[in-house]
């Protein structure tokens, strides 16, 4: 099981890198600013649990921005671990469905807290807003699930023991 956790961390990191690259490319192409939603979400969560982010002015905003980015990494790596453990338990959809489901899981893990905290209202998003959110998460899902498949290729399935005489 520990191998599955490690594979999930690595695959989630691959997917997170792809998501960030797609998001930054979109920002560069369209000239749009970075989203403040992750920082706002961290701010609301921290305040809600009685541990507000310290500081004032620009220093506090920078802390929130950094914490927002770190929260995205945590969601990306954590989703990779969850999906890897699901594969370890026997859930093995085809690559395209696994990638789609992994992306949808990460998107839900990101957007649901923002919606529940009132940071963003997906019901009011435009088509462009949805595409800007869905495409990077889809790319995340495909990269993460693909990395899991590649990492697990040489590993026996759960419960399977390789034969010493036949190699299989």
mmCIF file of C-alpha atoms in Angstrom:
data_model
loop_
_atom_site.group_PDB
_atom_site.id
_atom_site.type_symbol
_atom_site.label_atom_id
_atom_site.label_comp_id
_atom_site.label_asym_id
_atom_site.label_seq_id
_atom_site.Cartn_x
_atom_site.Cartn_y
_atom_site.Cartn_z
ATOM 1 C CA UNK A 1 0.000 0.000 0.000
ATOM 2 C CA UNK A 2 2.888 2.400 0.714
ATOM 3 C CA UNK A 3 3.986 2.044 -2.910
ATOM 4 C CA UNK A 4 0.520 3.146 -3.964
ATOM 5 C CA UNK A 5 0.774 6.232 -1.755
ATOM 6 C CA UNK A 6 4.190 7.118 -3.172
ATOM 7 C CA UNK A 7 2.993 6.520 -6.751
ATOM 8 C CA UNK A 8 -0.036 8.700 -6.018
ATOM 9 C CA UNK A 9 2.133 11.525 -4.686
ATOM 10 C CA UNK A 10 4.373 11.405 -7.742
ATOM 11 C CA UNK A 11 1.462 11.166 -10.180
ATOM 12 C CA UNK A 12 -0.385 13.992 -8.431
ATOM 13 C CA UNK A 13 2.747 16.144 -8.676
ATOM 14 C CA UNK A 14 2.957 15.424 -12.412
ATOM 15 C CA UNK A 15 -0.692 16.327 -12.855
ATOM 16 C CA UNK A 16 -0.359 19.482 -10.771
ATOM 17 C CA UNK A 17 2.557 20.613 -12.921
ATOM 18 C CA UNK A 18 0.484 20.052 -16.063
ATOM 19 C CA UNK A 19 -2.516 21.903 -14.562
ATOM 20 C CA UNK A 20 -0.290 24.851 -13.642
ATOM 21 C CA UNK A 21 1.302 24.921 -17.099
ATOM 22 C CA UNK A 22 -2.087 24.909 -18.839
ATOM 23 C CA UNK A 23 -3.407 27.598 -16.481
ATOM 24 C CA UNK A 24 -0.346 29.824 -16.916
ATOM 25 C CA UNK A 25 -0.499 29.383 -20.707
ATOM 26 C CA UNK A 26 -4.161 30.473 -20.633
ATOM 27 C CA UNK A 27 -3.221 33.526 -18.549
ATOM 28 C CA UNK A 28 -0.429 34.403 -20.984
ATOM 29 C CA UNK A 29 -2.576 33.909 -24.108
ATOM 30 C CA UNK A 30 -5.621 35.805 -22.863
ATOM 31 C CA UNK A 31 -3.814 38.308 -20.668
ATOM 32 C CA UNK A 32 -5.982 37.413 -17.711
ATOM 33 C CA UNK A 33 -4.884 37.830 -14.089
ATOM 34 C CA UNK A 34 -4.355 34.952 -11.707
ATOM 35 C CA UNK A 35 -7.356 33.932 -9.662
ATOM 36 C CA UNK A 36 -7.641 35.253 -6.135
ATOM 37 C CA UNK A 37 -10.115 32.477 -5.229
ATOM 38 C CA UNK A 38 -7.514 30.088 -3.714
ATOM 39 C CA UNK A 39 -6.183 32.845 -1.418
ATOM 40 C CA UNK A 40 -9.707 33.873 -0.448
ATOM 41 C CA UNK A 41 -10.613 30.266 0.296
ATOM 42 C CA UNK A 42 -7.543 29.841 2.523
ATOM 43 C CA UNK A 43 -8.411 33.103 4.285
ATOM 44 C CA UNK A 44 -11.974 31.943 5.015
ATOM 45 C CA UNK A 45 -10.897 28.477 6.153
ATOM 46 C CA UNK A 46 -8.120 29.845 8.389
ATOM 47 C CA UNK A 47 -10.459 32.387 9.957
ATOM 48 C CA UNK A 48 -13.182 29.785 10.360
ATOM 49 C CA UNK A 49 -10.962 27.458 12.363
ATOM 50 C CA UNK A 50 -9.723 30.279 14.574
ATOM 51 C CA UNK A 51 -6.257 30.542 13.044
ATOM 52 C CA UNK A 52 -6.283 33.696 10.910
ATOM 53 C CA UNK A 53 -3.359 34.348 8.594
ATOM 54 C CA UNK A 54 -1.110 36.910 10.318
ATOM 55 C CA UNK A 55 0.090 40.210 8.990
ATOM 56 C CA UNK A 56 -1.403 43.227 7.311
ATOM 57 C CA UNK A 57 -1.452 44.789 3.882
ATOM 58 C CA UNK A 58 0.812 43.468 1.174
ATOM 59 C CA UNK A 59 2.641 41.008 3.455
ATOM 60 C CA UNK A 60 -0.645 39.335 4.434
ATOM 61 C CA UNK A 61 -1.846 39.252 0.820
ATOM 62 C CA UNK A 62 1.431 37.626 -0.217
ATOM 63 C CA UNK A 63 1.069 35.001 2.532
ATOM 64 C CA UNK A 64 -2.471 34.255 1.389
ATOM 65 C CA UNK A 65 -1.318 33.989 -2.223
ATOM 66 C CA UNK A 66 1.427 31.549 -1.230
ATOM 67 C CA UNK A 67 -0.928 29.518 0.934
ATOM 68 C CA UNK A 68 -3.488 29.461 -1.896
ATOM 69 C CA UNK A 69 -0.862 28.018 -4.239
ATOM 70 C CA UNK A 70 0.238 25.472 -1.654
ATOM 71 C CA UNK A 71 -3.374 24.418 -1.137
ATOM 72 C CA UNK A 72 -3.607 23.692 -4.871
ATOM 73 C CA UNK A 73 -0.507 21.516 -4.676
ATOM 74 C CA UNK A 74 -1.997 19.693 -1.676
ATOM 75 C CA UNK A 75 -5.247 19.040 -3.561
ATOM 76 C CA UNK A 76 -3.336 17.838 -6.627
ATOM 77 C CA UNK A 77 -1.031 15.480 -4.739
ATOM 78 C CA UNK A 78 -3.834 14.343 -2.428
ATOM 79 C CA UNK A 79 -6.097 13.525 -5.361
ATOM 80 C CA UNK A 80 -3.265 11.504 -6.890
ATOM 81 C CA UNK A 81 -2.979 9.499 -3.667
ATOM 82 C CA UNK A 82 -6.745 8.878 -3.497
ATOM 83 C CA UNK A 83 -6.858 7.654 -7.092
ATOM 84 C CA UNK A 84 -3.761 5.490 -6.609
ATOM 85 C CA UNK A 85 -5.305 3.876 -3.525
ATOM 86 C CA UNK A 86 -8.524 3.273 -5.484
ATOM 87 C CA UNK A 87 -6.435 1.490 -8.146
ATOM 88 C CA UNK A 88 -4.698 -0.493 -5.404
ATOM 89 C CA UNK A 89 -8.144 -1.556 -4.162
ATOM 90 C CA UNK A 90 -9.046 -2.832 -7.645
ATOM 91 C CA UNK A 91 -10.779 0.115 -9.326
ATOM 92 C CA UNK A 92 -9.146 0.196 -12.768
ATOM 93 C CA UNK A 93 -11.160 2.033 -15.416
ATOM 94 C CA UNK A 94 -9.734 2.520 -18.928
ATOM 95 C CA UNK A 95 -7.159 5.351 -19.204
ATOM 96 C CA UNK A 96 -9.574 7.875 -20.716
ATOM 97 C CA UNK A 97 -12.272 7.282 -18.086
ATOM 98 C CA UNK A 98 -9.730 7.185 -15.263
ATOM 99 C CA UNK A 99 -8.271 10.472 -16.502
ATOM 100 C CA UNK A 100 -11.680 12.096 -16.790
ATOM 101 C CA UNK A 101 -12.744 10.878 -13.338
ATOM 102 C CA UNK A 102 -9.443 11.990 -11.785
ATOM 103 C CA UNK A 103 -9.815 15.467 -13.294
ATOM 104 C CA UNK A 104 -13.428 15.688 -12.136
ATOM 105 C CA UNK A 105 -12.424 14.643 -8.617
ATOM 106 C CA UNK A 106 -9.710 17.318 -8.450
ATOM 107 C CA UNK A 107 -12.065 19.954 -9.859
ATOM 108 C CA UNK A 108 -14.699 19.056 -7.287
ATOM 109 C CA UNK A 109 -12.133 19.100 -4.454
ATOM 110 C CA UNK A 110 -11.123 22.604 -5.561
ATOM 111 C CA UNK A 111 -14.448 24.178 -6.514
ATOM 112 C CA UNK A 112 -16.747 22.749 -3.857
ATOM 113 C CA UNK A 113 -15.027 24.440 -0.896
ATOM 114 C CA UNK A 114 -14.965 27.749 -2.791
ATOM 115 C CA UNK A 115 -18.668 27.475 -3.499
ATOM 116 C CA UNK A 116 -19.570 26.372 0.047
ATOM 117 C CA UNK A 117 -17.584 29.260 1.535
ATOM 118 C CA UNK A 118 -19.151 31.800 -0.825
ATOM 119 C CA UNK A 119 -15.844 32.635 -2.509
ATOM 120 C CA UNK A 120 -17.189 31.715 -5.941
ATOM 121 C CA UNK A 121 -20.562 30.720 -7.369
ATOM 122 C CA UNK A 122 -20.149 28.199 -10.195
ATOM 123 C CA UNK A 123 -23.861 28.597 -11.014
ATOM 124 C CA UNK A 124 -23.073 32.112 -12.207
ATOM 125 C CA UNK A 125 -19.995 31.211 -14.245
ATOM 126 C CA UNK A 126 -19.872 31.961 -17.957
ATOM 127 C CA UNK A 127 -18.980 29.332 -20.530
ATOM 128 C CA UNK A 128 -15.475 30.843 -20.669
ATOM 129 C CA UNK A 129 -15.181 30.522 -16.880
ATOM 130 C CA UNK A 130 -16.176 26.846 -17.033
ATOM 131 C CA UNK A 131 -13.747 26.113 -19.866
ATOM 132 C CA UNK A 132 -10.958 27.942 -17.991
ATOM 133 C CA UNK A 133 -11.587 25.669 -15.007
ATOM 134 C CA UNK A 134 -12.465 22.395 -16.740
ATOM 135 C CA UNK A 135 -9.669 22.193 -19.326
ATOM 136 C CA UNK A 136 -6.758 22.455 -16.851
ATOM 137 C CA UNK A 137 -8.461 19.938 -14.553
ATOM 138 C CA UNK A 138 -9.030 17.552 -17.465
ATOM 139 C CA UNK A 139 -5.348 17.835 -18.397
ATOM 140 C CA UNK A 140 -4.478 17.265 -14.725
ATOM 141 C CA UNK A 141 -6.628 14.129 -14.677
ATOM 142 C CA UNK A 142 -5.162 12.667 -17.851
ATOM 143 C CA UNK A 143 -1.581 13.398 -16.746
ATOM 144 C CA UNK A 144 -2.123 12.081 -13.221
ATOM 145 C CA UNK A 145 -3.905 8.908 -14.274
ATOM 146 C CA UNK A 146 -1.412 8.344 -17.087
ATOM 147 C CA UNK A 147 1.486 8.711 -14.657
ATOM 148 C CA UNK A 148 -0.168 6.179 -12.332
ATOM 149 C CA UNK A 149 -0.533 3.710 -15.183
ATOM 150 C CA UNK A 150 3.095 4.106 -16.222
ATOM 151 C CA UNK A 151 4.355 3.854 -12.625
ATOM 152 C CA UNK A 152 2.289 0.739 -11.962
ATOM 153 C CA UNK A 153 3.207 -0.986 -15.243
ATOM 154 C CA UNK A 154 6.036 -3.034 -13.736
ATOM 155 C CA UNK A 155 4.309 -3.672 -10.435
ATOM 156 C CA UNK A 156 2.114 -6.698 -9.743
ATOM 157 C CA UNK A 157 -1.555 -6.010 -9.129
ATOM 158 C CA UNK A 158 -2.897 -6.176 -5.580
ATOM 159 C CA UNK A 159 -2.809 -9.767 -4.446
ATOM 160 C CA UNK A 160 -0.914 -10.966 -7.531
ATOM 161 C CA UNK A 161 2.412 -12.718 -7.001
ATOM 162 C CA UNK A 162 4.966 -12.985 -9.806
ATOM 163 C CA UNK A 163 6.128 -16.459 -10.569
ATOM 164 C CA UNK A 164 9.879 -16.911 -10.087
ATOM 165 C CA UNK A 165 10.105 -19.550 -12.784
ATOM 166 C CA UNK A 166 8.030 -17.964 -15.534
ATOM 167 C CA UNK A 167 8.648 -14.288 -14.770
ATOM 168 C CA UNK A 168 4.919 -13.588 -14.887
#
